[in-house]
């Protein structure tokens, strides 16, 4: 009887692998692509050196007033001098440590959730979500337990942006998930309710919603009852973003095969356990890119609160550039704003990519 | 003994009783007057051409499908719209699917401990012990910490069997468990099922594996167009089929 002899593996041709192979395949794979590569290099040469020149080499770094902005490039003295206002708005100077402490507590408190070896993430996370908002309210607003009150009308800057974004995200995600489940419910009343809610909030612009919340809502509230302006804004952001999250999550729910529901049901799991243990963990993992997309949009949309007279990060910069003592500094101000927004959004995006990789279990539906 | 549990003439307990069960998908009449009695420890193979209603029949037993007329009793308890009762019955009836339906976001071990922990309320450690016991029974304890996506089809189906057994069910339903497998992997799954049959489990299997039916089944049921056409012990069924339709079907699948 013959025995088949298998051929040994051969190495790949040298020009198809390694850095040389990569260059050939990606940058110079034909005359047209070579042309594009060269054009790209030329554009980079034209744009990047002058930018570095303006932002770093020719820039003013030291000084205290407008008069110190003497050189050709950017004048970062402006940003340095107004940094406190950009970060805290009109929060009293001697109380700003409270904001720093709240941020520090958030970072320290949330840190265990990012440690892979920590086992009780869910329980800890829920406890954190319950305790931290109360703690943050006490620190930021105060008025009891030994801290003097700082009304929300004095909040501003990056701090206000982060507060609105964080509350918006923390509120919109669970509400959005419930709406998505409700929209797929077998119970007609719940389904109609959820569809109506989602379609209403998706159909109006956020700026209109915010405007209505400050102009119309007080008309409907009973005499003497006055809902805090910031609270109203946060409520509107939550309701508005929840409708978007709901549709993103619904997309994920639809991608889960029927067999997963059946397997869960066949074991005797009820609706909430089936959803919570089997369906949602998979659906939410699938829609991480969509959810993060919504969160990033939310983070940037917070600057729309200017319409109801709240001064978030972007608007405190805008206001500072209008200061007669610092005329002509708007470029520096907006570049600074762009950089800060970009750092936050890029951070969210990187984290979501890491999360996706960590949740990857080698399965394709 | 539960006095409500129906009995056969010989005094054995009935695990499943289907009485004049009818079901429609819209206007399409999928199940017509299905009558079926399954005694404790019985191993039944249901075969028939595709669309004959065999999968639908066993899916009615754990209410993955709702029947519109007739009665289904599992261990003497009738299946109604009562959700609590349906969930109670489901926890006693294990099911293995054609496409495994393992939970891809959980490890093999977590797949096996999920229902015991959340439905039976077993503590984690105990649930894990039970899971390891059954993973050893299906001969893949070493895969316990892998994800389903890292296993072969045959291994996944054996995990699915172990997962169902972890609930210590009284009845096991198999819905074409080997139809989605590569030919090389059919045997390992069938061997697991044969071992399970030898342990005395009450089993209902929808399958085209006639070899399995011959060696394991007490009774073979042939269905066509939503009706039970013929049922008999394997010897009679394969060698002396009574019905012309059965003979034709057997002629097509046994070459």
CSV table of N, CA and C in Angstrom, one decimal, chain A residues 234-337:
chain,number,residue,atom,x,y,z
A,234,UNK,N,-30.0,68.6,32.0
A,234,UNK,CA,-29.6,67.2,32.1
A,234,UNK,C,-30.7,66.3,31.8
A,235,UNK,N,-31.9,66.6,32.3
A,235,UNK,CA,-33.0,65.7,32.1
A,235,UNK,C,-33.3,65.6,30.6
A,236,UNK,N,-33.3,66.8,29.9
A,236,UNK,CA,-33.5,66.8,28.5
A,236,UNK,C,-32.5,66.0,27.7
A,237,UNK,N,-31.2,66.2,28.1
A,237,UNK,CA,-30.1,65.5,27.4
A,237,UNK,C,-30.4,64.0,27.6
A,238,UNK,N,-30.7,63.5,28.8
A,238,UNK,CA,-31.0,62.1,29.1
A,238,UNK,C,-32.1,61.6,28.2
A,239,UNK,N,-33.2,62.3,28.2
A,239,UNK,CA,-34.4,61.8,27.4
A,239,UNK,C,-34.0,61.7,25.9
A,240,UNK,N,-33.3,62.8,25.4
A,240,UNK,CA,-33.0,62.9,24.0
A,240,UNK,C,-32.0,61.8,23.6
A,241,UNK,N,-31.0,61.6,24.4
A,241,UNK,CA,-29.9,60.6,24.0
A,241,UNK,C,-30.5,59.2,24.2
A,242,UNK,N,-31.4,59.0,25.1
A,242,UNK,CA,-31.9,57.7,25.4
A,242,UNK,C,-32.6,57.1,24.1
A,243,UNK,N,-33.3,58.0,23.4
A,243,UNK,CA,-33.9,57.6,22.2
A,243,UNK,C,-32.9,57.1,21.1
A,244,UNK,N,-31.8,57.8,21.1
A,244,UNK,CA,-30.8,57.3,20.1
A,244,UNK,C,-30.2,56.0,20.5
A,245,UNK,N,-29.8,55.9,21.9
A,245,UNK,CA,-29.2,54.7,22.4
A,245,UNK,C,-30.2,53.5,22.1
A,246,UNK,N,-31.5,53.8,22.3
A,246,UNK,CA,-32.5,52.7,22.2
A,246,UNK,C,-32.4,52.1,20.8
A,247,UNK,N,-32.3,53.0,19.8
A,247,UNK,CA,-32.3,52.5,18.4
A,247,UNK,C,-31.0,51.7,18.1
A,248,UNK,N,-29.9,52.2,18.7
A,248,UNK,CA,-28.6,51.5,18.5
A,248,UNK,C,-28.7,50.1,19.2
A,249,UNK,N,-29.2,50.0,20.4
A,249,UNK,CA,-29.3,48.8,21.1
A,249,UNK,C,-30.3,47.8,20.4
A,250,UNK,N,-31.4,48.4,19.8
A,250,UNK,CA,-32.3,47.6,19.1
A,250,UNK,C,-31.6,46.9,17.9
A,251,UNK,N,-30.7,47.6,17.3
A,251,UNK,CA,-30.0,47.0,16.2
A,251,UNK,C,-29.2,45.8,16.7
A,252,UNK,N,-28.6,45.9,17.9
A,252,UNK,CA,-27.9,44.8,18.4
A,252,UNK,C,-28.8,43.6,18.8
A,253,UNK,N,-30.0,43.9,19.3
A,253,UNK,CA,-30.9,42.9,19.7
A,253,UNK,C,-31.4,42.1,18.5
A,254,UNK,N,-31.5,42.8,17.4
A,254,UNK,CA,-32.0,42.1,16.2
A,254,UNK,C,-30.9,41.2,15.6
A,255,UNK,N,-29.7,41.4,16.0
A,255,UNK,CA,-28.6,40.6,15.4
A,255,UNK,C,-28.4,39.3,16.2
A,256,UNK,N,-29.1,39.2,17.3
A,256,UNK,CA,-28.9,37.9,18.1
A,256,UNK,C,-29.8,36.9,17.6
A,257,UNK,N,-29.3,35.7,17.2
A,257,UNK,CA,-30.1,34.7,16.6
A,257,UNK,C,-31.2,34.2,17.5
A,258,UNK,N,-32.3,33.7,16.9
A,258,UNK,CA,-33.4,33.2,17.7
A,258,UNK,C,-33.0,32.0,18.6
A,259,UNK,N,-32.0,31.3,18.1
A,259,UNK,CA,-31.6,30.1,18.9
A,259,UNK,C,-31.1,30.5,20.3
A,260,UNK,N,-30.5,31.7,20.4
A,260,UNK,CA,-30.1,32.1,21.7
A,260,UNK,C,-31.2,32.3,22.7
A,261,UNK,N,-32.3,32.9,22.2
A,261,UNK,CA,-33.5,33.1,23.0
A,261,UNK,C,-34.1,31.7,23.4
A,262,UNK,N,-34.1,30.8,22.4
A,262,UNK,CA,-34.8,29.5,22.6
A,262,UNK,C,-34.0,28.7,23.6
A,263,UNK,N,-32.6,28.7,23.5
A,263,UNK,CA,-31.8,28.0,24.4
A,263,UNK,C,-32.0,28.5,25.8
A,264,UNK,N,-32.1,29.8,26.0
A,264,UNK,CA,-32.3,30.4,27.3
A,264,UNK,C,-33.7,30.0,27.9
A,265,UNK,N,-34.7,30.1,27.0
A,265,UNK,CA,-36.0,29.7,27.4
A,265,UNK,C,-36.1,28.2,27.8
A,266,UNK,N,-35.5,27.4,27.0
A,266,UNK,CA,-35.6,25.9,27.2
A,266,UNK,C,-35.0,25.5,28.5
A,267,UNK,N,-34.1,26.4,29.1
A,267,UNK,CA,-33.5,26.1,30.4
A,267,UNK,C,-34.4,26.5,31.5
A,268,UNK,N,-35.5,27.3,31.2
A,268,UNK,CA,-36.3,27.7,32.3
A,268,UNK,C,-36.0,29.1,32.7
A,269,UNK,N,-35.2,29.9,32.0
A,269,UNK,CA,-34.9,31.3,32.4
A,269,UNK,C,-36.1,32.1,32.0
A,270,UNK,N,-36.5,33.0,32.9
A,270,UNK,CA,-37.6,33.9,32.5
A,270,UNK,C,-37.1,35.1,31.7
A,271,UNK,N,-38.0,36.0,31.3
A,271,UNK,CA,-37.7,37.1,30.4
A,271,UNK,C,-36.5,37.9,30.8
A,272,UNK,N,-36.5,38.4,32.1
A,272,UNK,CA,-35.5,39.3,32.5
A,272,UNK,C,-34.2,38.7,32.6
A,273,UNK,N,-34.2,37.4,33.1
A,273,UNK,CA,-32.9,36.7,33.2
A,273,UNK,C,-32.4,36.3,31.8
A,274,UNK,N,-33.3,35.9,30.9
A,274,UNK,CA,-32.8,35.6,29.6
A,274,UNK,C,-32.2,36.9,28.9
A,275,UNK,N,-32.8,38.0,29.1
A,275,UNK,CA,-32.3,39.3,28.5
A,275,UNK,C,-31.0,39.7,29.2
A,276,UNK,N,-31.0,39.6,30.5
A,276,UNK,CA,-29.9,40.2,31.3
A,276,UNK,C,-28.7,39.3,31.2
A,277,UNK,N,-28.9,38.0,31.1
A,277,UNK,CA,-27.7,37.0,31.2
A,277,UNK,C,-27.3,36.6,29.8
A,278,UNK,N,-28.2,36.5,28.9
A,278,UNK,CA,-27.9,35.9,27.6
A,278,UNK,C,-27.9,36.9,26.5
A,279,UNK,N,-29.0,37.6,26.3
A,279,UNK,CA,-29.2,38.4,25.1
A,279,UNK,C,-28.5,39.7,25.2
A,280,UNK,N,-28.7,40.5,26.2
A,280,UNK,CA,-28.1,41.8,26.3
A,280,UNK,C,-26.6,41.8,26.3
A,281,UNK,N,-25.9,40.9,27.1
A,281,UNK,CA,-24.5,40.9,27.1
A,281,UNK,C,-23.9,40.8,25.6
A,282,UNK,N,-24.6,40.0,24.8
A,282,UNK,CA,-24.1,39.8,23.4
A,282,UNK,C,-24.5,41.0,22.6
A,283,UNK,N,-25.7,41.5,22.7
A,283,UNK,CA,-26.2,42.6,21.9
A,283,UNK,C,-25.4,43.8,22.2
A,284,UNK,N,-25.2,44.1,23.5
A,284,UNK,CA,-24.4,45.3,23.8
A,284,UNK,C,-23.0,45.3,23.3
A,285,UNK,N,-22.4,44.1,23.4
A,285,UNK,CA,-21.0,44.0,22.8
A,285,UNK,C,-21.0,44.3,21.3
A,286,UNK,N,-22.0,43.8,20.6
A,286,UNK,CA,-22.1,44.1,19.2
A,286,UNK,C,-22.2,45.6,18.9
A,287,UNK,N,-22.9,46.3,19.7
A,287,UNK,CA,-23.2,47.7,19.4
A,287,UNK,C,-22.3,48.7,20.1
A,288,UNK,N,-21.2,48.2,20.7
A,288,UNK,CA,-20.2,49.1,21.3
A,288,UNK,C,-19.9,50.3,20.4
A,289,UNK,N,-19.5,50.0,19.1
A,289,UNK,CA,-19.2,51.2,18.3
A,289,UNK,C,-20.3,52.2,18.2
A,290,UNK,N,-21.5,51.7,18.0
A,290,UNK,CA,-22.7,52.6,17.9
A,290,UNK,C,-22.9,53.4,19.2
A,291,UNK,N,-22.8,52.7,20.3
A,291,UNK,CA,-23.0,53.4,21.6
A,291,UNK,C,-22.0,54.4,21.8
A,292,UNK,N,-20.7,54.1,21.5
A,292,UNK,CA,-19.6,55.1,21.7
A,292,UNK,C,-19.8,56.3,20.8
A,293,UNK,N,-20.2,56.0,19.6
A,293,UNK,CA,-20.5,57.1,18.7
A,293,UNK,C,-21.5,58.0,19.3
A,294,UNK,N,-22.6,57.5,19.8
A,294,UNK,CA,-23.6,58.4,20.5
A,294,UNK,C,-23.0,59.1,21.6
A,295,UNK,N,-22.2,58.4,22.5
A,295,UNK,CA,-21.6,59.1,23.6
A,295,UNK,C,-20.7,60.3,23.2
A,296,UNK,N,-19.9,60.0,22.1
A,296,UNK,CA,-19.0,61.1,21.7
A,296,UNK,C,-19.8,62.3,21.2
A,297,UNK,N,-20.9,62.0,20.4
A,297,UNK,CA,-21.7,63.1,19.9
A,297,UNK,C,-22.4,63.8,21.1
A,298,UNK,N,-22.8,63.1,22.1
A,298,UNK,CA,-23.4,63.7,23.3
A,298,UNK,C,-22.4,64.6,24.0
A,299,UNK,N,-21.2,64.1,24.1
A,299,UNK,CA,-20.1,64.9,24.8
A,299,UNK,C,-19.9,66.2,24.1
A,300,UNK,N,-19.9,66.2,22.8
A,300,UNK,CA,-19.7,67.5,22.1
A,300,UNK,C,-21.0,68.3,22.0
A,301,UNK,N,-22.1,67.7,22.0
A,301,UNK,CA,-23.4,68.4,21.9
A,301,UNK,C,-23.7,69.2,23.2
A,302,UNK,N,-23.0,68.8,24.3
A,302,UNK,CA,-23.3,69.6,25.6
A,302,UNK,C,-23.1,71.1,25.4
A,303,UNK,N,-22.3,71.5,24.4
A,303,UNK,CA,-22.0,72.9,24.3
A,303,UNK,C,-23.3,73.7,23.9
A,304,UNK,N,-24.3,72.9,23.4
A,304,UNK,CA,-25.6,73.6,23.1
A,304,UNK,C,-26.3,74.2,24.2
A,305,UNK,N,-25.8,73.9,25.5
A,305,UNK,CA,-26.5,74.4,26.6
A,305,UNK,C,-26.4,75.9,26.7
A,306,UNK,N,-25.5,76.5,25.9
A,306,UNK,CA,-25.4,78.0,25.8
A,306,UNK,C,-26.8,78.6,25.6
A,307,UNK,N,-27.6,77.8,24.9
A,307,UNK,CA,-29.0,78.4,24.5
A,307,UNK,C,-29.8,78.7,25.7
A,308,UNK,N,-29.5,78.0,26.8
A,308,UNK,CA,-30.3,78.3,28.0
A,308,UNK,C,-29.4,79.0,29.1
A,309,UNK,N,-28.3,79.6,28.6
A,309,UNK,CA,-27.5,80.4,29.5
A,309,UNK,C,-26.6,79.7,30.4
A,310,UNK,N,-26.2,78.5,30.1
A,310,UNK,CA,-25.2,77.8,30.9
A,310,UNK,C,-23.8,77.9,30.2
A,311,UNK,N,-22.8,78.1,30.9
A,311,UNK,CA,-21.5,78.3,30.3
A,311,UNK,C,-20.6,77.1,30.5
A,312,UNK,N,-20.7,76.2,29.5
A,312,UNK,CA,-19.8,75.0,29.5
A,312,UNK,C,-18.4,75.4,29.0
A,313,UNK,N,-17.6,74.4,28.8
A,313,UNK,CA,-16.2,74.6,28.4
A,313,UNK,C,-16.1,75.5,27.2
A,314,UNK,N,-16.7,75.1,26.1
A,314,UNK,CA,-16.6,75.9,24.9
A,314,UNK,C,-17.0,77.3,25.1
A,315,UNK,N,-18.2,77.5,25.8
A,315,UNK,CA,-18.7,78.8,25.9
A,315,UNK,C,-18.0,79.7,26.9
A,316,UNK,N,-17.3,79.1,27.9
A,316,UNK,CA,-16.4,79.9,28.7
A,316,UNK,C,-15.2,80.4,28.0
A,317,UNK,N,-14.7,79.6,27.0
A,317,UNK,CA,-13.6,80.1,26.2
A,317,UNK,C,-14.1,81.2,25.3
A,318,UNK,N,-15.3,81.0,24.7
A,318,UNK,CA,-15.9,82.0,23.8
A,318,UNK,C,-16.0,83.3,24.5
A,319,UNK,N,-16.5,83.3,25.8
A,319,UNK,CA,-16.7,84.5,26.6
A,319,UNK,C,-15.4,85.1,26.8
A,320,UNK,N,-14.4,84.3,27.2
A,320,UNK,CA,-13.0,84.9,27.5
A,320,UNK,C,-12.4,85.6,26.3
A,321,UNK,N,-12.7,85.1,25.1
A,321,UNK,CA,-12.1,85.7,23.9
A,321,UNK,C,-12.7,87.1,23.6
A,322,UNK,N,-13.9,87.3,24.2
A,322,UNK,CA,-14.6,88.6,24.0
A,322,UNK,C,-14.1,89.6,25.0
A,323,UNK,N,-13.3,89.2,25.9
A,323,UNK,CA,-12.8,90.2,26.9
A,323,UNK,C,-11.9,91.2,26.2
A,324,UNK,N,-12.1,92.5,26.4
A,324,UNK,CA,-11.4,93.5,25.8
A,324,UNK,C,-9.9,93.5,26.1
A,325,UNK,N,-9.5,92.9,27.3
A,325,UNK,CA,-8.1,92.8,27.7
A,325,UNK,C,-7.4,91.8,26.8
A,326,UNK,N,-8.1,90.9,26.2
A,326,UNK,CA,-7.4,89.8,25.4
A,326,UNK,C,-8.0,89.7,24.0
A,327,UNK,N,-8.1,90.8,23.4
A,327,UNK,CA,-8.6,90.8,22.0
A,327,UNK,C,-7.7,90.0,21.1
A,328,UNK,N,-8.3,89.4,20.1
A,328,UNK,CA,-7.5,88.7,19.0
A,328,UNK,C,-6.9,87.4,19.5
A,329,UNK,N,-7.5,86.8,20.5
A,329,UNK,CA,-7.0,85.5,21.0
A,329,UNK,C,-7.9,84.3,20.7
A,330,UNK,N,-8.9,84.6,19.8
A,330,UNK,CA,-9.8,83.5,19.6
A,330,UNK,C,-9.2,82.3,19.0
A,331,UNK,N,-8.2,82.4,18.1
A,331,UNK,CA,-7.6,81.2,17.5
A,331,UNK,C,-7.0,80.3,18.6
A,332,UNK,N,-6.2,81.0,19.5
A,332,UNK,CA,-5.6,80.2,20.6
A,332,UNK,C,-6.7,79.5,21.4
A,333,UNK,N,-7.7,80.3,21.7
A,333,UNK,CA,-8.8,79.7,22.5
A,333,UNK,C,-9.5,78.5,21.9
A,334,UNK,N,-9.8,78.6,20.6
A,334,UNK,CA,-10.5,77.5,19.9
A,334,UNK,C,-9.6,76.4,19.7
A,335,UNK,N,-8.3,76.6,19.4
A,335,UNK,CA,-7.4,75.5,19.2
A,335,UNK,C,-7.3,74.7,20.5
A,336,UNK,N,-7.2,75.5,21.6
A,336,UNK,CA,-7.2,74.8,22.9
A,336,UNK,C,-8.4,74.0,23.2
A,337,UNK,N,-9.6,74.6,22.8
A,337,UNK,CA,-10.9,73.8,23.0
A,337,UNK,C,-10.9,72.6,22.2
